[in-house]
PDB file of C-alpha atoms in Angstrom:
ATOM      1  CA  MET A   1      -9.620 -16.568  11.923  1.00 69.00           C
ATOM      2  CA  SER A   2      -8.639 -12.905  11.534  1.00 88.00           C
ATOM      3  CA  ARG A   3     -11.219 -10.228  10.804  1.00 92.00           C
ATOM      4  CA  PHE A   4      -8.982  -9.224   7.885  1.00 96.00           C
ATOM      5  CA  ASP A   5      -9.368 -12.581   6.141  1.00 94.00           C
ATOM      6  CA  LYS A   6     -12.571 -11.560   4.362  1.00 94.00           C
ATOM      7  CA  TYR A   7     -10.586  -8.783   2.643  1.00 96.00           C
ATOM      8  CA  ARG A   8      -7.580 -10.934   1.735  1.00 96.00           C
ATOM      9  CA  ILE A   9      -7.338 -11.993  -1.878  1.00 96.00           C
ATOM     10  CA  GLY A  10      -7.081 -15.764  -2.174  1.00 91.00           C
ATOM     11  CA  SER A  11      -8.869 -18.798  -3.469  1.00 77.00           C
ATOM     12  CA  LYS A  12     -12.262 -17.535  -2.269  1.00 82.00           C
ATOM     13  CA  VAL A  13     -12.002 -13.737  -2.093  1.00 88.00           C
ATOM     14  CA  ARG A  14     -11.706 -11.622  -5.240  1.00 88.00           C
ATOM     15  CA  LEU A  15     -11.830  -7.900  -5.953  1.00 91.00           C
ATOM     16  CA  ALA A  16     -15.428  -8.070  -7.160  1.00 89.00           C
ATOM     17  CA  ASP A  17     -16.483  -9.633  -3.834  1.00 91.00           C
ATOM     18  CA  ILE A  18     -15.578  -6.509  -1.846  1.00 95.00           C
ATOM     19  CA  ASP A  19     -18.001  -3.575  -1.572  1.00 97.00           C
ATOM     20  CA  PRO A  20     -16.062  -0.268  -1.817  1.00 98.00           C
ATOM     21  CA  GLY A  21     -18.626   1.286   0.524  1.00 98.00           C
ATOM     22  CA  ASN A  22     -18.153  -1.289   3.271  1.00 96.00           C
ATOM     23  CA  LYS A  23     -17.449   0.248   6.696  1.00 96.00           C
ATOM     24  CA  GLY A  24     -16.746  -2.862   8.720  1.00 94.00           C
ATOM     25  CA  PHE A  25     -13.907  -1.258  10.681  1.00 95.00           C
ATOM     26  CA  LEU A  26     -15.851   1.822  11.820  1.00 95.00           C
ATOM     27  CA  LYS A  27     -17.299   1.834  15.313  1.00 89.00           C
ATOM     28  CA  GLY A  28     -18.727   4.792  17.216  1.00 86.00           C
ATOM     29  CA  ASP A  29     -19.069   8.379  16.046  1.00 89.00           C
ATOM     30  CA  GLU A  30     -16.702  10.697  14.175  1.00 87.00           C
ATOM     31  CA  ALA A  31     -14.974  11.860  17.357  1.00 88.00           C
ATOM     32  CA  ALA A  32     -14.358   8.252  18.360  1.00 93.00           C
ATOM     33  CA  HIS A  33     -12.877   7.505  14.933  1.00 95.00           C
ATOM     34  CA  GLY A  34     -10.396  10.347  15.315  1.00 93.00           C
ATOM     35  CA  ALA A  35      -9.353   9.141  18.762  1.00 95.00           C
ATOM     36  CA  GLN A  36      -8.999   5.554  17.516  1.00 96.00           C
ATOM     37  CA  LEU A  37      -6.801   6.597  14.599  1.00 96.00           C
ATOM     38  CA  ASP A  38      -4.613   8.752  16.841  1.00 96.00           C
ATOM     39  CA  ALA A  39      -4.161   5.885  19.299  1.00 96.00           C
ATOM     40  CA  LEU A  40      -3.276   3.509  16.471  1.00 97.00           C
ATOM     41  CA  ALA A  41      -0.804   6.022  15.040  1.00 96.00           C
ATOM     42  CA  ILE A  42       0.955   6.255  18.408  1.00 96.00           C
ATOM     43  CA  GLN A  43       1.005   2.461  18.704  1.00 97.00           C
ATOM     44  CA  LEU A  44       2.404   2.219  15.193  1.00 97.00           C
ATOM     45  CA  ASP A  45       5.212   4.590  16.135  1.00 96.00           C
ATOM     46  CA  GLU A  46       6.070   2.484  19.187  1.00 96.00           C
ATOM     47  CA  LEU A  47       6.116  -0.739  17.159  1.00 97.00           C
ATOM     48  CA  GLN A  48       8.221   0.766  14.396  1.00 96.00           C
ATOM     49  CA  ASN A  49      10.683   2.003  16.999  1.00 95.00           C
ATOM     50  CA  LEU A  50      10.834  -1.520  18.412  1.00 96.00           C
ATOM     51  CA  MET A  51      11.524  -2.935  14.940  1.00 96.00           C
ATOM     52  CA  HIS A  52      14.347  -0.435  14.546  1.00 95.00           C
ATOM     53  CA  ALA A  53      15.793  -1.403  17.936  1.00 94.00           C
ATOM     54  CA  GLU A  54      15.616  -5.104  17.099  1.00 95.00           C
ATOM     55  CA  GLY A  55      17.613  -4.390  13.947  1.00 94.00           C
ATOM     56  CA  ARG A  56      16.803  -7.592  12.050  1.00 94.00           C
ATOM     57  CA  ARG A  57      13.667  -7.123   9.994  1.00 96.00           C
ATOM     58  CA  LYS A  58      11.809  -4.619   7.803  1.00 97.00           C
ATOM     59  CA  LEU A  59       8.255  -3.921   6.656  1.00 98.00           C
ATOM     60  CA  LEU A  60       7.120  -2.894   3.176  1.00 98.00           C
ATOM     61  CA  LEU A  61       3.625  -1.450   2.736  1.00 98.00           C
ATOM     62  CA  VAL A  62       2.457  -1.288  -0.890  1.00 98.00           C
ATOM     63  CA  LEU A  63      -0.431   1.080  -1.636  1.00 98.00           C
ATOM     64  CA  GLN A  64      -2.194   0.695  -4.980  1.00 98.00           C
ATOM     65  CA  GLY A  65      -5.437   2.150  -6.248  1.00 97.00           C
ATOM     66  CA  THR A  66      -7.050   4.146  -9.000  1.00 96.00           C
ATOM     67  CA  ASP A  67      -6.721   7.928  -9.180  1.00 95.00           C
ATOM     68  CA  THR A  68      -8.254   9.637  -6.094  1.00 97.00           C
ATOM     69  CA  SER A  69      -8.381   6.370  -4.106  1.00 97.00           C
ATOM     70  CA  GLY A  70      -6.458   8.027  -1.273  1.00 97.00           C
ATOM     71  CA  LYS A  71      -2.872   6.824  -1.309  1.00 97.00           C
ATOM     72  CA  ASP A  72      -1.507  10.235  -0.254  1.00 96.00           C
ATOM     73  CA  GLY A  73      -4.194  10.605   2.405  1.00 96.00           C
ATOM     74  CA  THR A  74      -3.401   7.199   3.826  1.00 97.00           C
ATOM     75  CA  VAL A  75       0.249   8.143   4.283  1.00 97.00           C
ATOM     76  CA  ARG A  76      -0.687  11.493   5.809  1.00 95.00           C
ATOM     77  CA  TRP A  77      -3.122  10.146   8.417  1.00 96.00           C
ATOM     78  CA  VAL A  78      -1.951   6.628   9.248  1.00 97.00           C
ATOM     79  CA  PHE A  79       1.625   7.794   9.859  1.00 96.00           C
ATOM     80  CA  SER A  80       0.699  11.109  11.482  1.00 94.00           C
ATOM     81  CA  ARG A  81       2.437  10.222  14.762  1.00 93.00           C
ATOM     82  CA  THR A  82       5.297   8.127  13.394  1.00 92.00           C
ATOM     83  CA  SER A  83       8.869   9.405  13.503  1.00 88.00           C
ATOM     84  CA  PRO A  84      10.082  10.292   9.984  1.00 87.00           C
ATOM     85  CA  LEU A  85      13.386   8.671  10.960  1.00 87.00           C
ATOM     86  CA  GLY A  86      11.754   5.247  10.794  1.00 87.00           C
ATOM     87  CA  VAL A  87       9.435   5.580   7.802  1.00 94.00           C
ATOM     88  CA  ARG A  88      10.456   6.164   4.189  1.00 95.00           C
ATOM     89  CA  VAL A  89       7.928   6.875   1.424  1.00 96.00           C
ATOM     90  CA  ALA A  90       8.638   6.251  -2.253  1.00 96.00           C
ATOM     91  CA  ALA A  91       6.248   7.490  -4.938  1.00 95.00           C
ATOM     92  CA  PHE A  92       6.246   5.607  -8.220  1.00 94.00           C
ATOM     93  CA  LYS A  93       5.414   7.771 -11.220  1.00 91.00           C
ATOM     94  CA  ALA A  94       5.751   7.080 -14.945  1.00 90.00           C
ATOM     95  CA  PRO A  95       9.214   5.534 -15.466  1.00 92.00           C
ATOM     96  CA  SER A  96      11.990   7.871 -16.585  1.00 93.00           C
ATOM     97  CA  LEU A  97      14.133   7.187 -19.649  1.00 94.00           C
ATOM     98  CA  GLU A  98      16.831   5.820 -17.329  1.00 95.00           C
ATOM     99  CA  GLU A  99      14.347   3.482 -15.663  1.00 94.00           C
ATOM    100  CA  GLN A 100      12.934   2.360 -19.009  1.00 93.00           C
ATOM    101  CA  ALA A 101      16.445   1.333 -20.062  1.00 96.00           C
ATOM    102  CA  HIS A 102      16.454  -1.355 -17.331  1.00 96.00           C
ATOM    103  CA  ASP A 103      14.134  -4.202 -16.371  1.00 96.00           C
ATOM    104  CA  PHE A 104      10.859  -3.042 -14.821  1.00 96.00           C
ATOM    105  CA  LEU A 105      11.905  -4.049 -11.290  1.00 97.00           C
ATOM    106  CA  TRP A 106      15.216  -2.182 -11.402  1.00 97.00           C
ATOM    107  CA  ARG A 107      13.883   0.987  -9.813  1.00 96.00           C
ATOM    108  CA  CYS A 108      12.274  -0.991  -7.006  1.00 96.00           C
ATOM    109  CA  HIS A 109      15.470  -2.441  -5.567  1.00 94.00           C
ATOM    110  CA  ALA A 110      16.813   1.014  -4.718  1.00 92.00           C
ATOM    111  CA  VAL A 111      13.885   1.824  -2.420  1.00 96.00           C
ATOM    112  CA  VAL A 112      13.229  -1.433  -0.574  1.00 97.00           C
ATOM    113  CA  PRO A 113      13.267  -0.910   3.199  1.00 97.00           C
ATOM    114  CA  ARG A 114      16.529  -1.032   5.101  1.00 96.00           C
ATOM    115  CA  THR A 115      16.883  -3.135   8.244  1.00 96.00           C
ATOM    116  CA  GLY A 116      14.626  -1.747  10.958  1.00 95.00           C
ATOM    117  CA  GLU A 117      12.757   0.484   8.516  1.00 96.00           C
ATOM    118  CA  LEU A 118       9.135   0.722   7.447  1.00 97.00           C
ATOM    119  CA  ALA A 119       8.866   1.648   3.763  1.00 98.00           C
ATOM    120  CA  VAL A 120       5.681   2.813   2.053  1.00 98.00           C
ATOM    121  CA  TRP A 121       5.307   2.596  -1.718  1.00 98.00           C
ATOM    122  CA  ASN A 122       2.766   5.056  -3.113  1.00 97.00           C
ATOM    123  CA  ARG A 123       2.008   3.076  -6.269  1.00 96.00           C
ATOM    124  CA  SER A 124       4.635   0.468  -7.022  1.00 97.00           C
ATOM    125  CA  HIS A 125       5.978  -2.202  -9.360  1.00 97.00           C
ATOM    126  CA  TYR A 126       2.323  -3.116  -9.969  1.00 98.00           C
ATOM    127  CA  GLU A 127       1.995  -0.107 -12.254  1.00 97.00           C
ATOM    128  CA  ASP A 128       3.938  -2.247 -14.743  1.00 97.00           C
ATOM    129  CA  VAL A 129       1.150  -4.831 -14.919  1.00 98.00           C
ATOM    130  CA  LEU A 130      -1.643  -2.266 -15.017  1.00 97.00           C
ATOM    131  CA  VAL A 131      -0.980   0.687 -17.339  1.00 96.00           C
ATOM    132  CA  PRO A 132       0.952  -1.305 -19.993  1.00 97.00           C
ATOM    133  CA  VAL A 133      -1.788  -3.957 -19.987  1.00 98.00           C
ATOM    134  CA  VAL A 134      -4.657  -1.511 -20.376  1.00 97.00           C
ATOM    135  CA  GLU A 135      -2.807   0.511 -23.008  1.00 96.00           C
ATOM    136  CA  GLY A 136      -1.830  -2.622 -24.911  1.00 97.00           C
ATOM    137  CA  TRP A 137       1.918  -1.994 -24.627  1.00 97.00           C
ATOM    138  CA  ILE A 138       2.651  -5.569 -23.510  1.00 97.00           C
ATOM    139  CA  ASP A 139       1.055  -8.846 -24.573  1.00 98.00           C
ATOM    140  CA  LYS A 140      -0.445 -11.603 -22.415  1.00 97.00           C
ATOM    141  CA  ALA A 141       2.747 -13.660 -22.375  1.00 98.00           C
ATOM    142  CA  THR A 142       4.776 -10.695 -21.122  1.00 98.00           C
ATOM    143  CA  THR A 143       2.123  -9.923 -18.521  1.00 98.00           C
ATOM    144  CA  GLN A 144       2.230 -13.492 -17.187  1.00 98.00           C
ATOM    145  CA  ARG A 145       6.032 -13.378 -17.022  1.00 98.00           C
ATOM    146  CA  ARG A 146       5.845 -10.143 -15.059  1.00 98.00           C
ATOM    147  CA  TYR A 147       3.403 -11.677 -12.580  1.00 98.00           C
ATOM    148  CA  ALA A 148       5.869 -14.521 -12.007  1.00 98.00           C
ATOM    149  CA  GLN A 149       8.813 -12.118 -11.723  1.00 98.00           C
ATOM    150  CA  ILE A 150       6.918 -10.015  -9.178  1.00 98.00           C
ATOM    151  CA  ASN A 151       6.193 -13.118  -7.100  1.00 98.00           C
ATOM    152  CA  ASP A 152       9.866 -14.095  -7.246  1.00 98.00           C
ATOM    153  CA  PHE A 153      10.943 -10.561  -6.277  1.00 98.00           C
ATOM    154  CA  GLU A 154       8.603 -10.467  -3.297  1.00 98.00           C
ATOM    155  CA  ARG A 155       9.713 -13.928  -2.195  1.00 98.00           C
ATOM    156  CA  LEU A 156      13.311 -12.685  -2.297  1.00 98.00           C
ATOM    157  CA  LEU A 157      12.337  -9.809  -0.027  1.00 98.00           C
ATOM    158  CA  THR A 158      10.526 -12.021   2.472  1.00 98.00           C
ATOM    159  CA  GLU A 159      13.364 -14.557   2.559  1.00 98.00           C
ATOM    160  CA  THR A 160      15.785 -11.753   3.469  1.00 97.00           C
ATOM    161  CA  GLY A 161      13.801 -10.367   6.387  1.00 97.00           C
ATOM    162  CA  THR A 162      11.128  -8.136   4.836  1.00 98.00           C
ATOM    163  CA  VAL A 163       7.446  -8.496   5.650  1.00 98.00           C
ATOM    164  CA  VAL A 164       5.448  -7.473   2.566  1.00 98.00           C
ATOM    165  CA  LEU A 165       1.955  -6.051   3.057  1.00 98.00           C
ATOM    166  CA  LYS A 166      -0.062  -4.987  -0.003  1.00 98.00           C
ATOM    167  CA  CYS A 167      -3.258  -2.906   0.113  1.00 98.00           C
ATOM    168  CA  MET A 168      -5.502  -2.125  -2.846  1.00 98.00           C
ATOM    169  CA  LEU A 169      -7.552   0.997  -2.034  1.00 98.00           C
ATOM    170  CA  HIS A 170     -10.941   0.136  -3.532  1.00 98.00           C
ATOM    171  CA  ILE A 171     -13.363   2.920  -4.545  1.00 98.00           C
ATOM    172  CA  ASP A 172     -16.246   2.862  -7.006  1.00 97.00           C
ATOM    173  CA  LYS A 173     -16.605   4.932 -10.147  1.00 97.00           C
ATOM    174  CA  ASP A 174     -19.098   7.416  -8.699  1.00 98.00           C
ATOM    175  CA  GLU A 175     -16.866   8.100  -5.690  1.00 98.00           C
ATOM    176  CA  GLN A 176     -14.015   8.853  -8.076  1.00 98.00           C
ATOM    177  CA  ARG A 177     -16.281  11.197 -10.029  1.00 97.00           C
ATOM    178  CA  GLN A 178     -17.103  13.162  -6.874  1.00 98.00           C
ATOM    179  CA  ARG A 179     -13.460  13.424  -5.827  1.00 97.00           C
ATOM    180  CA  LEU A 180     -12.295  14.542  -9.269  1.00 97.00           C
ATOM    181  CA  GLN A 181     -15.081  17.134  -9.409  1.00 97.00           C
ATOM    182  CA  ALA A 182     -14.066  18.447  -5.986  1.00 96.00           C
ATOM    183  CA  ARG A 183     -10.543  19.004  -7.277  1.00 96.00           C
ATOM    184  CA  ILE A 184     -11.879  20.902 -10.260  1.00 96.00           C
ATOM    185  CA  ASP A 185     -14.320  23.048  -8.261  1.00 97.00           C
ATOM    186  CA  ASP A 186     -11.844  24.056  -5.546  1.00 96.00           C
ATOM    187  CA  PRO A 187      -9.085  26.328  -6.950  1.00 95.00           C
ATOM    188  CA  SER A 188      -6.807  25.374  -4.052  1.00 96.00           C
ATOM    189  CA  LYS A 189      -6.998  21.735  -5.215  1.00 94.00           C
ATOM    190  CA  ASN A 190      -6.629  22.302  -8.960  1.00 96.00           C
ATOM    191  CA  TRP A 191      -2.973  21.280  -8.728  1.00 94.00           C
ATOM    192  CA  LYS A 192      -4.102  17.763  -7.803  1.00 92.00           C
ATOM    193  CA  PHE A 193      -6.103  17.406 -11.014  1.00 94.00           C
ATOM    194  CA  SER A 194      -4.793  16.305 -14.396  1.00 91.00           C
ATOM    195  CA  LEU A 195      -6.678  16.002 -17.667  1.00 92.00           C
ATOM    196  CA  GLY A 196      -4.987  12.627 -17.942  1.00 90.00           C
ATOM    197  CA  ASP A 197      -7.178  11.504 -15.033  1.00 92.00           C
ATOM    198  CA  LEU A 198     -10.215  11.858 -17.278  1.00 95.00           C
ATOM    199  CA  GLU A 199      -8.591   9.803 -20.025  1.00 94.00           C
ATOM    200  CA  ALA A 200      -7.822   7.022 -17.559  1.00 94.00           C
ATOM    201  CA  ARG A 201     -11.379   7.250 -16.200  1.00 96.00           C
ATOM    202  CA  LYS A 202     -12.746   6.409 -19.659  1.00 97.00           C
ATOM    203  CA  LYS A 203     -11.014   3.041 -19.243  1.00 97.00           C
ATOM    204  CA  TRP A 204     -12.396   2.370 -15.770  1.00 97.00           C
ATOM    205  CA  SER A 205     -13.670  -1.128 -16.598  1.00 96.00           C
ATOM    206  CA  ASP A 206     -10.392  -2.062 -18.284  1.00 97.00           C
ATOM    207  CA  TYR A 207      -8.424  -0.996 -15.211  1.00 97.00           C
ATOM    208  CA  GLN A 208     -10.748  -2.882 -12.876  1.00 96.00           C
ATOM    209  CA  ARG A 209     -10.170  -6.055 -14.906  1.00 96.00           C
ATOM    210  CA  ALA A 210      -6.408  -5.472 -14.926  1.00 97.00           C
ATOM    211  CA  TYR A 211      -6.414  -4.965 -11.159  1.00 97.00           C
ATOM    212  CA  ALA A 212      -8.479  -8.100 -10.572  1.00 96.00           C
ATOM    213  CA  LYS A 213      -6.144 -10.245 -12.664  1.00 97.00           C
ATOM    214  CA  ALA A 214      -3.013  -8.790 -11.070  1.00 97.00           C
ATOM    215  CA  LEU A 215      -4.310  -9.273  -7.533  1.00 97.00           C
ATOM    216  CA  ASP A 216      -5.384 -12.852  -8.231  1.00 96.00           C
ATOM    217  CA  ALA A 217      -2.004 -13.695  -9.772  1.00 97.00           C
ATOM    218  CA  THR A 218       0.191 -12.101  -7.103  1.00 98.00           C
ATOM    219  CA  SER A 219      -1.560 -12.574  -3.763  1.00 97.00           C
ATOM    220  CA  THR A 220       0.648 -15.201  -2.141  1.00 97.00           C
ATOM    221  CA  ASP A 221       1.124 -16.634   1.321  1.00 95.00           C
ATOM    222  CA  VAL A 222       4.300 -14.601   1.785  1.00 96.00           C
ATOM    223  CA  ALA A 223       2.989 -11.379   0.214  1.00 98.00           C
ATOM    224  CA  PRO A 224      -0.821 -11.223   0.398  1.00 97.00           C
ATOM    225  CA  TRP A 225      -3.106  -8.593  -1.085  1.00 98.00           C
ATOM    226  CA  TYR A 226      -5.800  -6.955   1.041  1.00 97.00           C
ATOM    227  CA  VAL A 227      -8.664  -5.065  -0.593  1.00 98.00           C
ATOM    228  CA  VAL A 228      -9.456  -1.982   1.504  1.00 98.00           C
ATOM    229  CA  PRO A 229     -12.955  -0.508   1.032  1.00 98.00           C
ATOM    230  CA  ALA A 230     -12.044   3.149   0.542  1.00 98.00           C
ATOM    231  CA  ASN A 231     -15.177   5.093  -0.383  1.00 98.00           C
ATOM    232  CA  SER A 232     -14.977   6.233   3.246  1.00 97.00           C
ATOM    233  CA  LYS A 233     -11.622   7.865   3.881  1.00 97.00           C
ATOM    234  CA  THR A 234     -11.989   7.294   7.620  1.00 97.00           C
ATOM    235  CA  HIS A 235     -12.680   3.599   7.116  1.00 98.00           C
ATOM    236  CA  ARG A 236      -9.688   3.329   4.789  1.00 98.00           C
ATOM    237  CA  ASN A 237      -7.350   4.903   7.335  1.00 98.00           C
ATOM    238  CA  LEU A 238      -8.592   2.920  10.314  1.00 98.00           C
ATOM    239  CA  MET A 239      -8.492  -0.415   8.505  1.00 98.00           C
ATOM    240  CA  ILE A 240      -4.951   0.081   7.223  1.00 98.00           C
ATOM    241  CA  ALA A 241      -3.739   1.356  10.602  1.00 98.00           C
ATOM    242  CA  GLN A 242      -5.202  -1.693  12.346  1.00 98.00           C
ATOM    243  CA  LEU A 243      -3.739  -4.031   9.723  1.00 98.00           C
ATOM    244  CA  LEU A 244      -0.296  -2.491  10.154  1.00 98.00           C
ATOM    245  CA  VAL A 245      -0.431  -2.733  13.947  1.00 98.00           C
ATOM    246  CA  LYS A 246      -1.564  -6.361  13.746  1.00 97.00           C
ATOM    247  CA  THR A 247       1.203  -7.187  11.255  1.00 97.00           C
ATOM    248  CA  LEU A 248       3.894  -5.640  13.436  1.00 98.00           C
ATOM    249  CA  LYS A 249       2.569  -7.389  16.550  1.00 97.00           C
ATOM    250  CA  ASP A 250       2.534 -10.718  14.716  1.00 97.00           C
ATOM    251  CA  MET A 251       6.238 -10.217  13.991  1.00 97.00           C
ATOM    252  CA  LYS A 252       6.833 -10.620  17.764  1.00 96.00           C
ATOM    253  CA  LEU A 253       9.451  -7.887  17.818  1.00 96.00           C
ATOM    254  CA  SER A 254      11.812  -7.599  20.762  1.00 93.00           C
ATOM    255  CA  VAL A 255      14.697  -5.410  21.845  1.00 92.00           C
ATOM    256  CA  PRO A 256      18.183  -6.948  21.722  1.00 90.00           C
ATOM    257  CA  PRO A 257      19.446  -8.604  24.953  1.00 91.00           C
ATOM    258  CA  PRO A 258      21.160  -6.215  27.369  1.00 90.00           C
ATOM    259  CA  ASP A 259      24.883  -5.628  26.985  1.00 91.00           C
ATOM    260  CA  PRO A 260      26.673  -7.324  29.944  1.00 92.00           C
ATOM    261  CA  ALA A 261      29.384  -4.653  29.732  1.00 91.00           C
ATOM    262  CA  LEU A 262      26.857  -2.029  30.836  1.00 92.00           C
ATOM    263  CA  LYS A 263      25.830  -3.797  34.032  1.00 92.00           C
ATOM    264  CA  GLY A 264      26.672  -1.627  37.025  1.00 92.00           C
ATOM    265  CA  LEU A 265      28.020   1.174  34.834  1.00 93.00           C
ATOM    266  CA  VAL A 266      27.445   4.587  36.451  1.00 95.00           C
ATOM    267  CA  VAL A 267      27.559   7.802  34.450  1.00 94.00           C
ATOM    268  CA  ARG A 268      29.288  10.565  36.435  1.00 93.00           C
TER     269      ARG A 268
END
């Protein structure tokens, strides 16, 4: 049994079961945490390089969470030592008019990882079963169809060589309040704040219910959801880094066999 199983959404684990303040992946003091994260980041770079060399598979990391949950910070710290040649980040914002003119998964296909690549989605196709649900733009029947279409889409990815890893960054309402206030109080961080964040905050309970339903409906054997306690930024980073390293190791990556034509070749 993996230590990550207690955070994996399934028949027994649900969003409400996970304490956002949990620090189960923290050991030692602050200095030790920094050293652990740096070592994991280096290991992640080595494993990604191996996946690129193998040239057969890909990895997609989906990061979801409420405003201020730390999606940007996760990318910044977990991939701090990874070559930008092997990692591609896509940020999903409100759909453009062009994107709205297509099915809701259309914009996703263009940014799935290429062979040998690790792709990170900062928000994702799950926005289309969160915001429209809370705002009442789609009905229950449409929502259920979208859940099924998402599961089919992710199965397509896994059947064509992509490992799909989905992390919900879980913070509580008071932690969000503190982080929003910090953005307001610090002029250098005002650019990170939007009045729209306060409007969304008024619907906190509605979003929590929408998240819970979406996670329950779309956590599958081939594309599981993990709930990451994220009140502690350090805990968030270390847990995701360890989960990524474990996932890549479980893929049993290997370099291609040596080219017989190179045997005995001497460069002069």
